Coordinates of C-alpha atoms and ligand atoms in Angstrom, one line a residue:
X1030 CA -31.2 19.0 -37.9
X1031 CA -30.1 18.0 -41.4
X1032 CA -32.0 19.3 -44.4
X1033 CA -30.3 18.1 -47.6
X1034 CA -30.5 19.8 -50.9
X1035 CA -28.2 20.2 -53.9
X1036 CA -29.8 22.8 -56.2
X1037 CA -27.0 23.0 -58.7
X1038 CA -27.6 22.1 -62.3
X1039 CA -27.4 18.4 -63.2
X1040 CA -23.9 17.4 -64.2
X1041 CA -22.2 20.4 -62.7
X1042 CA -20.2 19.7 -59.5
X1043 CA -21.4 21.8 -56.5
X1044 CA -19.1 24.4 -55.0
X1045 CA -19.1 22.7 -51.6
X1046 CA -19.6 19.2 -50.2
X1047 CA -21.3 20.6 -47.1
X1048 CA -22.7 24.0 -46.2
X1049 CA -23.7 24.7 -42.6
X1050 CA -25.9 27.8 -42.5
X1051 CA -26.9 30.2 -39.7
X1052 CA -24.7 28.7 -37.0
X1053 CA -23.5 30.3 -33.9
X1054 CA -19.8 29.7 -34.4
X1055 CA -17.5 29.2 -31.4
X1056 CA -14.1 28.9 -33.0
X1057 CA -12.2 27.7 -30.0
X1058 CA -9.6 30.5 -30.1
X1059 CA -11.2 32.2 -27.1
X1060 CA -13.3 34.6 -29.2
X1061 CA -17.0 35.3 -28.5
X1062 CA -19.4 33.4 -30.7
X1063 CA -20.4 34.9 -34.0
X1064 CA -23.1 34.0 -36.5
X1065 CA -21.8 32.6 -39.8
X1066 CA -22.2 30.0 -42.5
X1067 CA -19.4 27.4 -42.8
X1068 CA -18.6 25.7 -46.1
X1069 CA -16.6 22.4 -46.4
X1070 CA -14.9 21.0 -49.4
X1071 CA -12.7 17.9 -49.7
X1072 CA -12.8 17.4 -45.9
X1073 CA -11.6 21.0 -45.2
X1074 CA -13.2 24.2 -44.2
X1075 CA -13.4 26.2 -47.5
X1076 CA -15.1 29.4 -46.4
X1077 CA -16.6 31.0 -43.3
X1078 CA -18.8 34.0 -43.7
X1079 CA -22.3 35.5 -43.7
X1080 CA -24.8 34.2 -46.1
X1081 CA -22.4 32.2 -48.2
X1082 CA -23.5 31.8 -51.8
X1083 CA -22.9 28.7 -53.8
X1084 CA -24.3 25.2 -54.1
X1085 CA -23.5 22.3 -51.8
X1086 CA -24.1 18.6 -51.9
X1087 CA -25.6 18.8 -48.4
X1088 CA -27.0 21.9 -46.6
X1089 CA -27.6 21.9 -42.9
X1090 CA -29.6 24.7 -41.3
X1091 CA -28.0 25.2 -37.9
X1092 CA -30.3 28.0 -36.8
X1093 CA -30.2 28.2 -33.0
X1094 CA -27.4 25.7 -32.7
X1095 CA -23.7 26.1 -31.9
X1096 CA -21.0 25.0 -34.3
X1097 CA -17.6 24.4 -32.9
X1098 CA -14.4 22.4 -33.7
X1099 CA -14.3 19.0 -32.2
X1100 CA -13.3 19.0 -28.5
X1101 CA -10.0 17.6 -27.3
X1102 CA -10.5 15.5 -24.2
X1103 CA -7.1 15.9 -22.6
X1104 CA -7.8 13.5 -19.7
X1105 CA -8.8 10.0 -20.7
X1106 CA -8.1 6.4 -19.7
X1107 CA -9.1 4.9 -23.1
X1108 CA -6.4 2.2 -23.5
X1109 CA -9.4 0.0 -24.6
X1110 CA -10.6 2.4 -27.3
X1111 CA -9.9 -0.2 -30.1
X1112 CA -12.6 -2.4 -28.5
X1113 CA -15.0 0.5 -29.0
X1114 CA -13.9 2.1 -32.3
X1115 CA -17.2 4.0 -32.8
X1116 CA -16.4 5.9 -29.5
X1117 CA -20.1 6.9 -29.5
X1118 CA -20.1 8.4 -26.0
X1119 CA -17.3 10.8 -27.0
X1120 CA -18.7 11.7 -30.5
X1121 CA -22.1 12.4 -29.1
X1122 CA -20.5 15.0 -26.7
X1123 CA -18.6 16.6 -29.6
X1124 CA -15.3 15.1 -28.5
X1125 CA -13.2 14.2 -31.5
X1126 CA -9.7 13.8 -30.1
X1127 CA -8.8 11.7 -27.1
X1128 CA -5.6 11.9 -25.0
X1129 CA -5.1 8.7 -23.0
X1130 CA -2.3 7.3 -20.9
X1131 CA -3.0 9.7 -18.0
X1132 CA -2.3 9.4 -14.3
X1133 CA 0.8 7.3 -14.6
X1134 CA -0.8 4.4 -16.5
X1135 CA -0.3 3.8 -20.2
X1136 CA 0.7 1.2 -22.8
X1137 CA 4.5 0.8 -23.0
X1138 CA 4.6 0.0 -26.7
X1139 CA 3.2 3.2 -28.1
X1140 CA 4.0 2.4 -31.7
X1141 CA 2.1 -0.9 -31.6
X1142 CA -0.8 0.8 -29.8
X1143 CA -1.3 3.7 -32.2
X1144 CA -0.6 1.4 -35.2
X1145 CA -3.8 -0.5 -34.4
X1146 CA -5.8 2.1 -36.2
X1147 CA -4.8 0.4 -39.5
X1148 CA -6.7 -2.7 -38.6
X1149 CA -9.4 -0.9 -36.6
X1150 CA -10.1 2.7 -37.7
X1151 CA -11.5 4.9 -35.0
X1152 CA -14.1 7.7 -35.3
X1153 CA -11.9 9.9 -33.1
X1154 CA -8.3 11.0 -33.2
X1155 CA -6.1 9.4 -30.6
X1156 CA -3.1 10.6 -28.8
X1157 CA -1.3 9.0 -25.8
X1158 CA 1.1 10.0 -23.1
X1159 CA 3.8 7.6 -21.9
X1160 CA 3.2 6.9 -18.3
X1161 CA 5.8 7.0 -15.6
X1162 CA 4.1 4.4 -13.4
X1163 CA 3.8 1.8 -16.2
X1164 CA 7.5 2.4 -17.2
X1165 CA 8.6 2.1 -13.6
X1166 CA 6.6 -1.1 -13.0
X1167 CA 8.1 -2.6 -16.2
X1168 CA 11.7 -1.8 -15.1
X1169 CA 11.6 -2.2 -11.3
X1170 CA 8.2 -3.7 -10.5
X1171 CA 6.8 -2.4 -7.2
X1172 CA 10.1 -1.6 -5.5
X1173 CA 9.7 1.3 -3.0
X1174 CA 13.1 2.9 -3.5
X1175 CA 15.0 5.1 -5.9
X1176 CA 16.1 3.5 -9.2
X1177 CA 19.8 2.6 -9.6
X1178 CA 21.7 4.0 -12.6
X1179 CA 20.9 1.0 -14.8
X1180 CA 17.2 1.1 -14.0
X1181 CA 17.0 4.9 -14.6
X1182 CA 18.8 4.5 -17.9
X1183 CA 16.3 1.8 -18.9
X1184 CA 13.3 3.9 -17.9
X1185 CA 14.8 6.8 -20.0
X1186 CA 15.2 4.5 -23.0
X1187 CA 11.6 3.3 -22.8
X1188 CA 10.3 6.9 -22.5
X1189 CA 12.5 8.0 -25.5
X1190 CA 11.2 5.1 -27.6
X1191 CA 7.6 6.0 -26.8
X1192 CA 8.2 9.6 -27.8
X1193 CA 9.8 8.5 -31.0
X1194 CA 6.8 6.3 -31.6
X1195 CA 4.4 9.3 -31.2
X1196 CA 3.6 9.8 -27.5
X1197 CA 2.8 13.4 -26.8
X1198 CA 4.3 13.6 -23.3
X1199 CA 4.9 12.0 -19.9
X1200 CA 2.2 11.4 -17.4
X1201 CA 2.6 10.6 -13.7
X1202 CA 0.2 9.3 -11.0
X1203 CA 2.1 10.2 -7.9
X1204 CA -0.7 8.9 -5.5
X1205 CA -0.6 5.5 -7.1
X1206 CA 2.0 2.8 -6.5
X1207 CA 4.5 2.5 -8.0
X1208 CA 4.6 6.2 -9.1
X1209 CA 4.2 7.1 -5.4
X1210 CA 7.6 5.5 -4.7
X1211 CA 9.4 8.0 -7.0
X1212 CA 11.1 11.1 -5.8
X1213 CA 11.0 14.4 -7.7
X1214 CA 14.5 14.0 -9.3
X1215 CA 13.4 10.7 -11.0
X1216 CA 10.5 12.5 -12.6
X1217 CA 12.7 15.4 -13.7
X1218 CA 15.2 13.0 -15.3
X1219 CA 12.4 11.4 -17.4
X1220 CA 10.7 14.7 -18.1
X1221 CA 14.0 16.0 -19.6
X1222 CA 13.9 13.2 -22.1
X1223 CA 10.3 14.1 -23.0
X1224 CA 11.2 17.8 -23.2
X1225 CA 13.9 17.0 -25.8
X1226 CA 11.0 15.7 -28.0
X1227 CA 8.8 18.7 -27.4
X1228 CA 6.4 16.8 -25.2
X1229 CA 4.4 17.9 -22.2
X1230 CA 4.2 16.8 -18.5
X1231 CA 0.7 15.8 -17.3
X1232 CA 0.4 14.9 -13.7
X1233 CA -2.0 13.4 -11.3
X1234 CA -0.3 15.1 -8.4
X1235 CA 1.3 13.5 -5.3
X1236 CA -1.5 14.9 -3.1
X1237 CA -4.9 16.5 -3.8
X1238 CA -5.8 16.8 -0.1
X1239 CA -4.0 18.5 2.8
X1240 CA -0.7 18.8 0.9
X1241 CA -2.1 19.9 -2.5
X1242 CA -0.1 23.2 -2.4
X1243 CA 3.2 21.4 -2.0
X1244 CA 2.0 19.0 -4.8
X1245 CA 1.4 22.0 -7.1
X1246 CA 4.9 23.3 -6.3
X1247 CA 6.4 20.0 -7.2
X1248 CA 4.6 19.8 -10.5
X1249 CA 5.8 23.3 -11.3
X1250 CA 9.3 22.6 -10.2
X1251 CA 9.4 19.5 -12.5
X1252 CA 8.3 21.7 -15.4
X1253 CA 10.9 24.4 -14.7
X1254 CA 13.8 22.0 -14.1
X1255 CA 13.0 19.8 -17.1
X1256 CA 11.9 22.7 -19.4
X1257 CA 8.5 21.6 -20.6
X1258 CA 4.9 22.6 -20.3
X1259 CA 2.9 21.3 -17.3
X1260 CA -0.7 20.1 -17.4
X1261 CA -2.2 19.5 -13.9
X1262 CA -4.8 16.8 -14.1
X1263 CA -8.3 17.1 -12.5
X1264 CA -7.3 20.0 -10.2
X1265 CA -9.3 19.9 -7.0
X1266 CA -9.3 20.4 -3.2
X1267 CA -10.1 16.9 -1.9
X1268 CA -9.7 17.7 1.8
X1269 CA -12.6 19.7 3.3
X1270 CA -10.1 21.2 5.7
X1271 CA -8.6 23.1 2.7
X1272 CA -11.8 24.1 1.0
X1273 CA -11.4 27.8 0.1
X1274 CA -7.7 27.3 -0.7
X1275 CA -8.4 27.5 -4.5
X1276 CA -7.1 31.1 -4.6
X1277 CA -3.7 30.1 -3.2
X1278 CA -3.5 27.1 -5.5
X1279 CA -4.3 29.2 -8.6
X1280 CA -1.9 31.9 -7.2
X1281 CA 1.0 29.4 -7.5
X1282 CA 0.0 28.5 -11.0
X1283 CA -0.4 32.2 -12.0
X1284 CA 3.0 33.0 -10.5
X1285 CA 4.6 30.2 -12.5
X1286 CA 3.0 31.4 -15.7
X1287 CA 4.2 34.9 -15.0
X1288 CA 7.8 33.4 -14.7
X1289 CA 7.3 32.0 -18.2
X1290 CA 6.3 28.4 -17.5
X1291 CA 3.4 27.1 -19.5
X1292 CA 1.1 25.6 -16.8
X1293 CA -2.5 24.6 -17.5
X1294 CA -5.0 22.6 -15.6
X1295 CA -8.1 20.5 -16.3
X1296 CA -11.1 19.9 -14.1
X1297 CA -14.0 17.5 -13.8
X1298 CA -17.3 18.8 -15.0
X1299 CA -18.9 17.4 -11.8
X1300 CA -18.3 17.5 -8.0
X1301 CA -17.1 13.9 -7.5
X1302 CA -13.8 12.3 -8.4
X1303 CA -13.0 8.8 -9.5
X1304 CA -10.2 6.5 -8.4
X1305 CA -9.4 3.1 -6.9
X1306 CA -9.9 1.9 -3.3
X1307 CA -6.2 1.1 -3.2
X1308 CA -5.3 4.8 -3.0
X1309 CA -6.7 4.9 0.5
X1310 CA -4.0 2.6 1.8
X1311 CA -0.8 4.1 3.2
X1312 CA 2.1 4.0 0.6
X1313 CA 4.2 1.6 2.6
X1314 CA 1.5 -1.1 2.6
X1315 CA 1.7 -1.4 -1.2
X1316 CA 5.5 -2.1 -1.6
X1317 CA 6.0 -5.1 -3.7
X1318 CA 2.5 -5.0 -5.2
X1319 CA -0.8 -6.6 -4.2
X1320 CA 0.5 -10.1 -3.1
X1321 CA 3.0 -8.5 -0.7
X1322 CA 0.3 -6.1 0.6
X1323 CA -2.1 -8.9 1.3
X1324 CA 0.6 -10.8 3.2
X1325 CA 1.3 -7.8 5.2
X1326 CA -2.3 -7.2 6.1
X1327 CA -2.6 -10.8 7.4
X1328 CA -0.5 -9.8 10.3
X1329 CA -2.8 -8.5 13.1
X1330 CA -0.4 -5.9 14.4
X1331 CA 0.2 -4.5 10.9
X1332 CA -3.5 -4.6 10.1
X1333 CA -4.3 -2.6 13.1
X1334 CA -1.5 -0.1 12.2
X1335 CA -3.0 0.4 8.8
X1336 CA -6.5 0.9 10.2
X1337 CA -5.1 3.5 12.7
X1338 CA -3.4 5.3 9.8
X1339 CA -6.6 5.3 7.7
X1340 CA -8.5 6.8 10.6
X1341 CA -5.8 9.4 11.3
X1342 CA -5.7 10.4 7.6
X1343 CA -9.5 10.6 7.5
X1344 CA -9.6 12.9 10.6
X1345 CA -6.7 15.1 9.3
X1346 CA -8.9 16.0 6.3
X1347 CA -11.7 17.1 8.6
X1348 CA -14.0 14.1 8.0
X1349 CA -15.6 11.9 10.6
X1350 CA -16.5 8.8 8.6
X1351 CA -16.0 7.2 5.1
X1352 CA -19.5 8.0 3.8
X1353 CA -17.9 10.3 1.2
X1354 CA -16.4 7.2 -0.5
X1355 CA -18.9 5.5 -2.8
X1356 CA -18.2 2.2 -4.5
X1357 CA -18.6 2.5 -8.3
X1358 CA -17.6 -1.1 -9.0
X1359 CA -16.7 -4.0 -6.7
X1360 CA -16.3 -7.3 -8.6
X1361 CA -16.5 -9.5 -5.6
X1362 CA -20.0 -8.3 -4.7
X1363 CA -22.0 -6.3 -7.2
X1364 CA -24.5 -5.5 -4.4
X1365 CA -22.0 -3.0 -3.0
X1366 CA -22.0 -0.9 -6.2
X1367 CA -23.5 2.5 -5.6
X1368 CA -23.3 2.3 -1.8
X1369 CA -20.9 4.2 0.4
X1370 CA -18.4 2.5 2.8
X1371 CA -20.5 3.1 6.0
X1372 CA -23.5 1.4 4.4
X1373 CA -21.4 -1.4 3.2
X1374 CA -19.8 -2.0 6.6
X1375 CA -23.3 -2.1 8.1
X1376 CA -24.4 -4.6 5.4
X1377 CA -21.4 -6.8 5.7
X1378 CA -20.6 -6.7 9.4
X1379 CA -23.8 -5.5 11.1
X1380 CA -21.9 -2.5 12.5
X1381 CA -20.6 0.7 11.1
X1382 CA -18.1 2.3 13.5
X1383 CA -14.7 3.4 12.2
X1384 CA -13.2 0.1 13.1
X1385 CA -15.8 -1.7 11.0
X1386 CA -15.4 0.8 8.1
X1387 CA -11.6 0.4 8.0
X1388 CA -11.9 -3.3 8.3
X1389 CA -14.3 -3.2 5.3
X1390 CA -11.8 -1.2 3.3
X1391 CA -9.0 -3.8 3.9
X1392 CA -11.3 -6.7 3.2
X1393 CA -12.4 -5.3 -0.1
X1394 CA -8.8 -4.5 -1.0
X1395 CA -8.0 -8.2 -0.3
X1396 CA -10.9 -9.4 -2.4
X1397 CA -9.5 -7.6 -5.5
X1398 CA -10.2 -3.9 -4.8
X1399 CA -12.9 -1.6 -6.1
X1400 CA -13.4 1.3 -8.4
X1401 CA -14.6 4.3 -6.3
Ligands
ZN843 ZN1 -5.9 10.8 -12.2

């Protein structure tokens, strides 16, 4: 779309470095679009107006195109961004600022992480949250209990250090171990630290299925008790049994906003969600981390109990099989990628009843887990 041209006299410096003409400008402030030219000088917008006069080093005719500020992607998992400093997939979508560290998983040493731009400049701006799950794992591994005073103090210290080093808030992933082992008061205690730095609370809530309303209430309670804005990540109704409950969910959020709490939500731009196979397992199975879980599953009675719980949970959501769960990446057998769990059970075991499907889930967890 570029058409270059500097028509100023030789030797005279042009008025602008860049002049974008005839664009449909969407300024991101919630206004309707308007048609304008935008002039840039020294890396900053110098003028916005109709039919701007003046010479520019480069002129772009944006007739029929939309001109907008770079998008901020508030929900990313881009801890590996310094391995992909061009961030082409984001830039091509117009995303120029990434927020990573979501869903309870982040780097712990935020200063070191953000400082890497000196060695490896990025094409995008980068912000990170400090994640509760990562901090908890550092301090108390995968213990399924409340922290003692010393452990909570250490978690607060790590969170405060991260905020001093430039983190923009606290994230939780309350369906993921070890975040799932935390009660609300533990999150409030850490959120208060973040509030004192002016940070936000971003949460992958404790439940996005049958108990999503309670989970929204918990997120709002944390914001109100700690005194900081709340961002609910990838808001959804994951249980078909609750489809249609969006009005009630949004009602809770609107009511909190009316009370004065800043609550915002983000949403996928598609009708699927992405998570790990591990999230299917009951919380108690995961205490102590993967090695303990694998030991537990080796006991036939425990294994049967887990399978029974998986089936009960499936049915409570109004589903009759695991065909909704599609494998995105399974390292132990790439042939499973793109197939759903019923197909995989059939492929691996020659049968696909619920016993075979749940057996398949446990086997795949034992073989390293899968991205779903
Ligand atoms: Zn998440």
